[in-house]
């Protein structure tokens, strides 16, 4: 997943771009909690600060005091490819003999990573990480520095050869480039502050926090260049760079990843989730005493479901917000520890109740199984589970941590078997046609983890 931000202040004396970037990253913390970083141009050279940990831990006031710049990019990391260490943290820097030249932060995964890396390594390009962002950066740097291509042509070259998902910001001294893959798989938006500051971010909640106004989504295969001369948009024909007519927006951003107060692919996320719940309710034949979400990403799905059926809705499970999101912790051992620390039922509330528990999805099933056990242990007499998305049967190769099909419970078991594993009294998912019926422009979306139709070629 990951989150990115890019800030360009037209007034060079403003010097608060790094601070704004940190604030924007703070709003995107849900997109990655492993590491974070900011690269900025201090008037002389590019500076980089990146560390393992949360934004608020890494960027304290003392550090911020020294980060004077009118231009900055930033990143929060959720590891998919590559280990969870500082080497794979972003932004990445490319330096030549005169020092750091370029910095880049990206969101997404490159499917043909190894092939492209081999190509560059055969040309004596050296890599310091296993990270897709470094590959994009070095590809651009190589074609610009060694082959003499302009930056725009080097980015076009990326679009021509890279298969996968990337929204990216590239800092070159006091200029900024923002570009998005032709499939527009991950969200990427552009906003502007009253004083003319340009903002690029993964999610609109990030530009809201810095009081910027949403202007537009960065278009598929668009390159936006901002410099002292203003902004220019280079609109390339995305169909030149992709092998299908449509984009492939990740539908899971709407279901789970993005914050409910964001607008993603022109859909208000909270409203979309309420509609998922409403759809789930349409076929309901079990009326519970209370509807309880697995917080937080299921809250609006449960609300929509309960409203439609006229059933009580309550936050029967309280989430400890100081524990990371279960799904995006990198290893199973960490996930397992997190579950029991993360949720606690309201004392006495569940006793004797017939409960419908709403979750956004089931990936491995281990978390939900423990939650159901917890709900039963607190006295619930029945636990019916409703899932606001179809069965996750296939791995994602575009930036989500589901590396093998075997890890996905729905790839291995039927609905009945999953219900038995979860120890749920009943279990129902949305179907793929039901989900698609809720999205008018559904041809522009990726549903591959549900239906196995991968819209972006898989070479590895
Ligand atoms: S496979 Fe699933 S998670 Fe991955 S991009 Fe497609 S919809 Fe999103």
Short mmCIF file of C-alpha atoms and ligand atoms in Angstrom, two decimals:
data_model
loop_
_atom_site.label_atom_id
_atom_site.label_comp_id
_atom_site.label_asym_id
_atom_site.label_seq_id
_atom_site.Cartn_x
_atom_site.Cartn_y
_atom_site.Cartn_z
CA UNK A 1 0.00 0.00 0.00
CA UNK A 2 2.13 2.96 1.28
CA UNK A 3 1.33 6.63 1.20
CA UNK A 4 3.11 9.46 -0.55
CA UNK A 5 3.07 13.23 -0.52
CA UNK A 6 4.71 16.01 -2.49
CA UNK A 7 4.64 19.72 -1.62
CA UNK A 8 5.76 22.65 -3.76
CA UNK A 9 5.47 26.21 -2.44
CA UNK A 10 5.55 28.82 -5.14
CA UNK A 11 6.74 31.35 -2.60
CA UNK A 12 10.28 30.15 -1.93
CA UNK A 13 10.43 32.17 1.28
CA UNK A 14 7.65 30.07 2.80
CA UNK A 15 10.07 27.28 3.72
CA UNK A 16 7.38 25.16 5.38
CA UNK A 17 7.05 22.44 2.75
CA UNK A 18 8.68 19.78 4.94
CA UNK A 19 6.38 20.61 7.84
CA UNK A 20 3.34 20.37 5.54
CA UNK A 21 4.64 17.10 4.13
CA UNK A 22 4.99 15.66 7.64
CA UNK A 23 1.44 16.74 8.47
CA UNK A 24 0.16 15.17 5.25
CA UNK A 25 2.03 11.95 5.99
CA UNK A 26 0.55 11.90 9.47
CA UNK A 27 -2.92 11.75 7.88
CA UNK A 28 -1.72 8.86 5.70
CA UNK A 29 -0.28 6.88 8.59
CA UNK A 30 -2.91 4.15 8.11
CA UNK A 31 -1.28 3.43 4.71
CA UNK A 32 1.97 2.29 6.27
CA UNK A 33 3.42 2.14 9.74
CA UNK A 34 6.79 0.49 9.24
CA UNK A 35 8.89 3.50 8.29
CA UNK A 36 8.55 7.05 7.10
CA UNK A 37 10.72 9.61 5.42
CA UNK A 38 10.96 13.10 3.97
CA UNK A 39 13.35 14.38 1.30
CA UNK A 40 13.61 18.13 0.79
CA UNK A 41 15.75 20.65 -1.02
CA UNK A 42 17.39 23.06 1.43
CA UNK A 43 18.53 25.56 -1.22
CA UNK A 44 21.90 23.84 -1.63
CA UNK A 45 21.21 20.15 -1.82
CA UNK A 46 18.66 17.42 -1.23
CA UNK A 47 18.39 16.34 2.40
CA UNK A 48 16.86 13.08 3.51
CA UNK A 49 15.46 11.98 6.86
CA UNK A 50 13.98 8.51 7.06
CA UNK A 51 13.61 6.10 9.93
CA UNK A 52 11.68 3.07 11.06
CA UNK A 53 8.57 4.01 13.03
CA UNK A 54 5.55 6.27 12.98
CA UNK A 55 5.52 9.80 11.59
CA UNK A 56 4.92 11.41 14.99
CA UNK A 57 7.82 9.48 16.50
CA UNK A 58 10.31 10.23 13.74
CA UNK A 59 9.50 13.88 13.00
CA UNK A 60 9.56 15.64 16.34
CA UNK A 61 9.65 19.41 16.71
CA UNK A 62 13.43 19.48 17.04
CA UNK A 63 13.89 17.74 13.69
CA UNK A 64 11.22 19.86 12.02
CA UNK A 65 12.91 23.09 13.14
CA UNK A 66 15.83 22.41 10.82
CA UNK A 67 13.86 21.28 7.77
CA UNK A 68 13.58 24.58 5.91
CA UNK A 69 12.41 24.14 2.36
CA UNK A 70 9.79 25.21 -0.13
CA UNK A 71 9.77 21.74 -1.71
CA UNK A 72 9.52 18.30 -0.13
CA UNK A 73 8.36 14.77 -0.77
CA UNK A 74 7.47 12.10 1.77
CA UNK A 75 6.52 8.49 2.23
CA UNK A 76 5.02 6.09 4.77
CA UNK A 77 5.85 2.46 4.11
CA UNK A 78 3.87 -0.70 4.31
CA UNK A 79 6.22 -3.48 3.23
CA UNK A 80 5.09 -5.73 0.38
CA UNK A 81 8.27 -6.46 -1.53
CA UNK A 82 11.56 -6.40 0.32
CA UNK A 83 12.29 -6.71 4.00
CA UNK A 84 11.05 -4.44 6.72
CA UNK A 85 14.19 -2.42 7.29
CA UNK A 86 15.55 1.05 6.81
CA UNK A 87 17.23 0.13 3.51
CA UNK A 88 13.82 -0.34 1.94
CA UNK A 89 12.34 2.79 3.51
CA UNK A 90 11.54 5.65 1.15
CA UNK A 91 12.20 8.20 -0.26
CA UNK A 92 15.19 6.88 -2.17
CA UNK A 93 18.02 9.13 -3.27
CA UNK A 94 20.14 9.01 -6.38
CA UNK A 95 23.52 10.73 -6.10
CA UNK A 96 26.29 11.42 -8.57
CA UNK A 97 29.76 12.86 -7.92
CA UNK A 98 28.33 16.26 -7.07
CA UNK A 99 25.98 14.84 -4.43
CA UNK A 100 22.33 13.88 -4.14
CA UNK A 101 20.55 14.60 -7.40
CA UNK A 102 17.10 13.05 -7.26
CA UNK A 103 14.75 11.75 -4.59
CA UNK A 104 11.68 9.65 -5.26
CA UNK A 105 8.77 8.24 -3.27
CA UNK A 106 6.29 5.81 -4.78
CA UNK A 107 3.25 3.76 -3.90
CA UNK A 108 2.57 0.41 -5.58
CA UNK A 109 4.40 -2.70 -6.74
CA UNK A 110 6.24 -3.38 -9.97
CA UNK A 111 5.32 -6.79 -11.34
CA UNK A 112 8.32 -7.15 -13.66
CA UNK A 113 10.73 -5.80 -11.02
CA UNK A 114 13.41 -8.46 -11.41
CA UNK A 115 13.58 -8.23 -15.18
CA UNK A 116 14.02 -4.44 -15.04
CA UNK A 117 16.53 -4.62 -12.21
CA UNK A 118 18.57 -7.21 -14.12
CA UNK A 119 18.55 -4.89 -17.10
CA UNK A 120 19.93 -1.99 -15.06
CA UNK A 121 22.44 -4.13 -13.18
CA UNK A 122 23.79 -5.35 -16.52
CA UNK A 123 24.50 -1.66 -17.21
CA UNK A 124 26.42 -1.33 -13.93
CA UNK A 125 23.65 0.38 -12.02
CA UNK A 126 24.03 -0.42 -8.32
CA UNK A 127 21.09 -1.11 -5.99
CA UNK A 128 20.98 -0.60 -2.25
CA UNK A 129 17.55 -2.09 -1.57
CA UNK A 130 14.90 -4.44 -2.92
CA UNK A 131 12.41 -1.65 -3.18
CA UNK A 132 10.31 -0.74 -6.22
CA UNK A 133 10.81 2.96 -5.53
CA UNK A 134 14.56 2.64 -5.92
CA UNK A 135 14.06 0.81 -9.22
CA UNK A 136 11.83 3.57 -10.63
CA UNK A 137 14.28 6.22 -9.44
CA UNK A 138 17.35 4.51 -10.89
CA UNK A 139 15.59 3.77 -14.16
CA UNK A 140 14.77 7.45 -14.59
CA UNK A 141 18.22 8.55 -13.42
CA UNK A 142 19.97 6.11 -15.77
CA UNK A 143 18.08 7.18 -18.87
CA UNK A 144 18.46 10.85 -17.97
CA UNK A 145 22.11 10.81 -16.91
CA UNK A 146 23.58 8.15 -19.17
CA UNK A 147 21.32 8.20 -22.20
CA UNK A 148 20.61 11.91 -22.23
CA UNK A 149 16.83 11.65 -22.17
CA UNK A 150 14.85 14.48 -20.65
CA UNK A 151 13.18 13.74 -17.32
CA UNK A 152 9.80 13.61 -19.01
CA UNK A 153 11.07 11.15 -21.62
CA UNK A 154 12.72 9.08 -18.89
CA UNK A 155 9.39 8.89 -17.05
CA UNK A 156 7.69 7.95 -20.33
CA UNK A 157 10.25 5.19 -20.60
CA UNK A 158 9.12 3.93 -17.19
CA UNK A 159 5.53 3.90 -18.43
CA UNK A 160 6.57 1.99 -21.51
CA UNK A 161 8.49 -0.75 -19.67
CA UNK A 162 7.17 -1.00 -16.13
CA UNK A 163 4.26 -3.32 -15.47
CA UNK A 164 2.45 -2.78 -12.24
CA UNK A 165 1.31 -0.04 -10.02
CA UNK A 166 3.00 3.23 -9.19
CA UNK A 167 1.98 6.68 -8.08
CA UNK A 168 5.16 8.65 -7.60
CA UNK A 169 6.69 12.00 -6.68
CA UNK A 170 10.16 12.86 -7.90
CA UNK A 171 12.22 15.71 -6.44
CA UNK A 172 15.00 17.18 -8.52
CA UNK A 173 16.59 20.06 -6.61
CA UNK A 174 13.86 22.69 -6.64
CA UNK A 175 11.58 20.98 -9.13
CA UNK A 176 8.91 18.39 -8.55
CA UNK A 177 7.42 15.78 -10.86
CA UNK A 178 4.32 13.75 -10.03
CA UNK A 179 3.25 10.85 -12.22
CA UNK A 180 0.88 7.93 -12.15
CA UNK A 181 0.85 4.57 -13.88
CA UNK A 182 -1.43 4.16 -16.93
CA UNK A 183 -3.73 1.83 -14.97
CA UNK A 184 -4.06 4.29 -12.06
CA UNK A 185 -4.07 1.35 -9.73
CA UNK A 186 -3.36 3.31 -6.54
CA UNK A 187 -5.04 6.59 -5.63
CA UNK A 188 -3.22 9.83 -6.34
CA UNK A 189 -4.62 13.32 -6.11
CA UNK A 190 -3.64 16.90 -6.63
CA UNK A 191 -4.66 19.87 -4.48
CA UNK A 192 -3.75 23.48 -3.93
CA UNK A 193 -3.55 25.84 -0.97
CA UNK A 194 -4.83 29.42 -1.11
CA UNK A 195 -1.25 30.72 -1.28
CA UNK A 196 -0.59 28.69 -4.43
CA UNK A 197 1.17 25.75 -2.74
CA UNK A 198 0.77 22.58 -4.81
CA UNK A 199 0.08 19.32 -3.02
CA UNK A 200 0.21 15.76 -4.36
CA UNK A 201 -1.00 12.98 -2.08
CA UNK A 202 -2.23 9.42 -1.98
CA UNK A 203 -5.46 10.37 -0.26
CA UNK A 204 -7.64 13.44 0.09
CA UNK A 205 -7.59 13.21 3.92
CA UNK A 206 -3.94 14.17 3.59
CA UNK A 207 -4.63 17.39 1.70
CA UNK A 208 -7.58 18.17 4.01
CA UNK A 209 -5.32 18.23 7.05
CA UNK A 210 -3.12 20.90 5.50
CA UNK A 211 -6.19 22.87 4.37
CA UNK A 212 -5.51 22.42 0.67
CA UNK A 213 -8.35 22.28 -1.78
CA UNK A 214 -8.88 19.11 -3.80
CA UNK A 215 -8.34 19.92 -7.48
CA UNK A 216 -8.33 16.60 -9.28
CA UNK A 217 -7.05 13.07 -9.47
CA UNK A 218 -3.74 12.79 -11.27
CA UNK A 219 -4.83 11.23 -14.57
CA UNK A 220 -3.67 7.84 -15.83
CA UNK A 221 -0.13 8.28 -17.28
CA UNK A 222 -0.15 12.00 -16.57
CA UNK A 223 3.13 13.69 -15.67
CA UNK A 224 2.83 16.94 -13.73
CA UNK A 225 5.92 19.12 -13.51
CA UNK A 226 6.13 22.02 -11.07
CA UNK A 227 8.99 24.49 -10.90
CA UNK A 228 9.64 28.20 -10.41
CA UNK A 229 8.01 28.67 -13.83
CA UNK A 230 4.71 27.25 -12.64
CA UNK A 231 2.94 24.01 -13.33
CA UNK A 232 2.57 22.07 -16.53
CA UNK A 233 0.69 18.88 -17.13
CA UNK A 234 1.87 16.40 -19.73
CA UNK A 235 -1.14 14.27 -20.59
CA UNK A 236 -0.02 11.10 -22.32
CA UNK A 237 -2.43 8.69 -23.94
CA UNK A 238 -2.61 5.87 -21.34
CA UNK A 239 -3.67 3.34 -23.96
CA UNK A 240 -0.23 3.71 -25.49
CA UNK A 241 1.23 2.19 -22.31
CA UNK A 242 -1.29 -0.41 -21.25
CA UNK A 243 -2.79 -3.46 -22.86
CA UNK A 244 -6.40 -2.88 -21.98
CA UNK A 245 -8.76 -0.05 -22.63
CA UNK A 246 -9.59 0.73 -19.03
CA UNK A 247 -7.83 1.76 -15.87
CA UNK A 248 -7.52 -0.76 -13.01
CA UNK A 249 -8.27 1.13 -9.80
CA UNK A 250 -7.84 -1.09 -6.74
CA UNK A 251 -11.37 -1.67 -5.43
CA UNK A 252 -9.93 -2.66 -2.06
CA UNK A 253 -8.99 0.97 -1.49
CA UNK A 254 -12.72 1.69 -1.26
CA UNK A 255 -13.49 -1.37 0.87
CA UNK A 256 -10.65 -1.31 3.36
CA UNK A 257 -7.44 0.62 2.78
CA UNK A 258 -8.41 4.24 2.41
CA UNK A 259 -9.65 6.36 5.25
CA UNK A 260 -13.43 6.82 5.31
CA UNK A 261 -13.05 10.59 5.16
CA UNK A 262 -11.16 10.37 1.87
CA UNK A 263 -12.51 10.67 -1.64
CA UNK A 264 -10.87 7.98 -3.76
CA UNK A 265 -11.39 7.55 -7.52
CA UNK A 266 -14.12 10.18 -7.13
CA UNK A 267 -16.02 7.99 -4.64
CA UNK A 268 -16.59 9.19 -1.05
CA UNK A 269 -15.18 6.20 0.82
CA UNK A 270 -17.55 6.31 3.80
CA UNK A 271 -20.61 6.49 1.51
CA UNK A 272 -19.36 3.59 -0.58
CA UNK A 273 -18.90 1.48 2.55
CA UNK A 274 -22.44 2.29 3.72
CA UNK A 275 -23.72 1.08 0.35
CA UNK A 276 -21.74 -2.16 0.75
CA UNK A 277 -23.59 -2.70 4.02
CA UNK A 278 -26.93 -1.86 2.46
CA UNK A 279 -26.28 -4.40 -0.29
CA UNK A 280 -25.35 -7.07 2.26
CA UNK A 281 -28.61 -6.41 4.08
CA UNK A 282 -30.74 -6.94 0.98
CA UNK A 283 -30.50 -10.73 1.18
CA UNK A 284 -30.56 -11.00 4.96
CA UNK A 285 -32.76 -13.61 6.56
CA UNK A 286 -31.28 -13.55 10.06
CA UNK A 287 -32.27 -10.55 12.13
CA UNK A 288 -29.90 -10.07 15.05
CA UNK A 289 -30.35 -8.08 18.27
CA UNK A 290 -27.40 -5.89 17.41
CA UNK A 291 -24.97 -5.19 14.56
CA UNK A 292 -21.36 -4.78 15.58
CA UNK A 293 -18.50 -3.75 13.30
CA UNK A 294 -14.98 -5.05 13.55
CA UNK A 295 -13.58 -1.53 13.93
CA UNK A 296 -12.52 0.66 12.21
CA UNK A 297 -12.66 -0.18 8.51
CA UNK A 298 -15.99 -2.02 8.87
CA UNK A 299 -17.77 0.76 10.77
CA UNK A 300 -19.58 2.28 7.81
CA UNK A 301 -20.39 -1.10 6.27
CA UNK A 302 -22.05 -2.12 9.54
CA UNK A 303 -23.84 1.22 9.75
CA UNK A 304 -25.28 0.81 6.24
CA UNK A 305 -26.31 -2.76 7.01
CA UNK A 306 -28.00 -1.87 10.32
CA UNK A 307 -29.78 1.16 8.85
CA UNK A 308 -31.20 -0.89 6.03
CA UNK A 309 -32.56 -3.56 8.37
CA UNK A 310 -33.55 -1.18 11.17
CA UNK A 311 -31.44 -3.09 13.69
CA UNK A 312 -29.49 -1.54 16.58
CA UNK A 313 -25.91 -0.66 15.72
CA UNK A 314 -23.29 -0.44 18.42
CA UNK A 315 -19.54 -0.36 18.85
CA UNK A 316 -19.50 -3.60 20.81
CA UNK A 317 -15.76 -3.95 20.28
CA UNK A 318 -13.45 -1.16 21.26
CA UNK A 319 -10.25 -0.87 19.36
CA UNK A 320 -6.99 0.18 20.94
CA UNK A 321 -5.69 2.73 18.44
CA UNK A 322 -2.13 2.45 19.62
CA UNK A 323 -1.72 -0.99 18.04
CA UNK A 324 -1.01 -1.17 14.30
CA UNK A 325 -3.62 -2.29 11.77
CA UNK A 326 -3.79 -6.09 11.84
CA UNK A 327 -3.78 -6.69 8.13
CA UNK A 328 -0.72 -4.64 7.40
CA UNK A 329 1.62 -5.95 10.06
CA UNK A 330 4.31 -7.73 8.04
CA UNK A 331 4.55 -11.08 9.76
CA UNK A 332 2.02 -13.56 11.08
CA UNK A 333 3.64 -13.66 14.52
CA UNK A 334 3.14 -9.91 14.90
CA UNK A 335 -0.46 -10.19 13.64
CA UNK A 336 -1.27 -12.88 16.17
CA UNK A 337 0.03 -10.84 19.08
CA UNK A 338 -1.81 -7.75 17.92
CA UNK A 339 -5.31 -9.25 17.85
CA UNK A 340 -5.79 -9.77 21.55
CA UNK A 341 -4.18 -6.46 22.39
CA UNK A 342 -6.24 -4.63 19.86
CA UNK A 343 -9.91 -5.29 20.58
CA UNK A 344 -11.90 -5.41 23.80
CA UNK A 345 -15.68 -5.94 24.07
CA UNK A 346 -17.92 -3.54 26.03
CA UNK A 347 -18.31 -5.09 29.49
CA UNK A 348 -21.62 -6.90 29.89
CA UNK A 349 -23.01 -5.61 26.60
CA UNK A 350 -22.84 -8.80 24.57
CA UNK A 351 -24.36 -11.09 27.19
CA UNK A 352 -27.29 -13.11 25.83
CA UNK A 353 -27.34 -11.23 22.52
CA UNK A 354 -27.70 -12.52 19.02
CA UNK A 355 -24.94 -10.61 17.26
CA UNK A 356 -24.25 -9.88 13.61
CA UNK A 357 -20.58 -9.12 13.31
CA UNK A 358 -19.58 -7.16 10.21
CA UNK A 359 -16.09 -7.26 8.75
CA UNK A 360 -14.79 -5.73 5.53
CA UNK A 361 -12.99 -8.85 4.30
CA UNK A 362 -11.44 -12.13 5.37
CA UNK A 363 -7.87 -12.67 4.30
CA UNK A 364 -6.36 -15.35 6.51
CA UNK A 365 -9.26 -15.72 8.93
CA UNK A 366 -7.04 -15.95 12.00
CA UNK A 367 -7.91 -12.49 13.30
CA UNK A 368 -11.65 -12.91 12.87
CA UNK A 369 -11.61 -16.33 14.52
CA UNK A 370 -10.09 -14.80 17.64
CA UNK A 371 -12.55 -11.92 17.63
CA UNK A 372 -15.51 -14.31 17.40
CA UNK A 373 -14.12 -16.32 20.27
CA UNK A 374 -13.79 -13.13 22.27
CA UNK A 375 -17.39 -12.12 21.49
CA UNK A 376 -18.66 -15.53 22.56
CA UNK A 377 -16.57 -15.48 25.72
CA UNK A 378 -18.31 -12.23 26.62
CA UNK A 379 -21.69 -13.88 26.49
CA UNK A 380 -23.02 -13.53 22.93
CA UNK A 381 -25.47 -16.38 22.33
CA UNK A 382 -25.13 -16.34 18.51
CA UNK A 383 -22.52 -14.79 16.24
CA UNK A 384 -23.44 -14.33 12.58
CA UNK A 385 -20.73 -12.98 10.36
CA UNK A 386 -21.31 -10.79 7.30
CA UNK A 387 -18.49 -9.68 5.05
CA UNK A 388 -18.71 -6.46 3.04
CA UNK A 389 -16.70 -7.83 0.12
CA UNK A 390 -16.46 -11.07 -1.89
CA UNK A 391 -14.21 -13.99 -0.94
CA UNK A 392 -10.52 -13.04 -1.25
CA UNK A 393 -9.30 -16.01 -3.29
CA UNK A 394 -6.30 -14.64 -5.17
CA UNK A 395 -3.08 -12.88 -4.21
CA UNK A 396 -2.47 -9.26 -5.03
CA UNK A 397 0.66 -8.34 -6.99
CA UNK A 398 0.03 -4.62 -7.07
CA UNK A 399 1.01 -3.46 -3.61
CA UNK A 400 -0.85 -5.53 -1.03
CA UNK A 401 0.69 -8.08 1.30
CA UNK A 402 -1.00 -11.34 0.24
CA UNK A 403 2.00 -13.17 -1.21
CA UNK A 404 0.68 -16.69 -1.61
CA UNK A 405 -2.73 -18.09 -2.49
CA UNK A 406 -2.29 -20.73 0.24
CA UNK A 407 -2.47 -18.04 2.90
CA UNK A 408 -5.91 -16.98 1.75
CA UNK A 409 -8.55 -18.98 3.55
CA UNK A 410 -11.11 -18.52 0.75
CA UNK A 411 -8.65 -20.02 -1.72
CA UNK A 412 -8.55 -23.17 0.36
CA UNK A 413 -12.01 -23.54 1.89
CA UNK A 414 -15.71 -23.21 1.06
CA UNK A 415 -17.97 -20.72 2.81
CA UNK A 416 -19.28 -23.51 5.05
CA UNK A 417 -15.76 -24.63 5.95
CA UNK A 418 -14.72 -21.06 6.69
CA UNK A 419 -17.75 -20.60 8.96
CA UNK A 420 -16.74 -23.76 10.79
CA UNK A 421 -13.15 -22.57 11.10
CA UNK A 422 -14.32 -19.21 12.43
CA UNK A 423 -16.84 -20.88 14.72
CA UNK A 424 -19.51 -18.55 13.39
CA UNK A 425 -23.20 -19.50 13.46
CA UNK A 426 -23.51 -18.31 9.88
CA UNK A 427 -21.34 -16.57 7.34
CA UNK A 428 -22.15 -14.66 4.18
CA UNK A 429 -20.06 -12.58 1.80
CA UNK A 430 -21.03 -10.10 -0.88
CA UNK A 431 -20.69 -11.69 -4.30
CA UNK A 432 -18.52 -10.31 -7.08
CA UNK A 433 -21.58 -9.36 -9.21
CA UNK A 434 -23.11 -7.63 -6.19
CA UNK A 435 -19.93 -5.64 -5.61
CA UNK A 436 -19.64 -4.74 -9.29
CA UNK A 437 -23.27 -3.62 -9.37
CA UNK A 438 -22.39 -0.89 -6.86
CA UNK A 439 -19.76 0.70 -9.10
CA UNK A 440 -21.06 2.38 -12.23
CA UNK A 441 -17.66 2.50 -13.89
CA UNK A 442 -16.64 -0.99 -12.72
CA UNK A 443 -14.69 -1.71 -15.93
CA UNK A 444 -12.18 0.82 -14.63
CA UNK A 445 -11.48 -1.22 -11.50
CA UNK A 446 -9.35 -4.18 -10.48
CA UNK A 447 -11.20 -7.04 -8.75
CA UNK A 448 -8.40 -9.57 -9.19
CA UNK A 449 -8.17 -10.72 -5.59
CA UNK A 450 -11.82 -11.73 -5.85
CA UNK A 451 -12.12 -13.06 -9.40
CA UNK A 452 -8.54 -13.82 -10.45
CA UNK A 453 -8.74 -11.58 -13.54
CA UNK A 454 -5.48 -9.69 -13.27
CA UNK A 455 -5.77 -6.50 -15.31
CA UNK A 456 -2.03 -5.72 -15.28
CA UNK A 457 0.24 -8.33 -16.81
CA UNK A 458 2.09 -10.66 -14.48
CA UNK A 459 5.54 -11.49 -15.73
CA UNK A 460 7.00 -13.03 -12.57
S1 LIG B 1 -5.75 -7.57 -6.64
FE1 LIG B 1 -7.23 -6.78 -5.09
S2 LIG B 1 -5.97 -5.64 -3.61
FE2 LIG B 1 -4.74 -5.95 -5.48
S3 LIG B 1 -5.06 -4.14 -6.75
FE3 LIG B 1 -6.55 -5.64 -7.42
S4 LIG B 1 -8.37 -5.22 -6.15
FE4 LIG B 1 -6.65 -4.21 -5.17
#
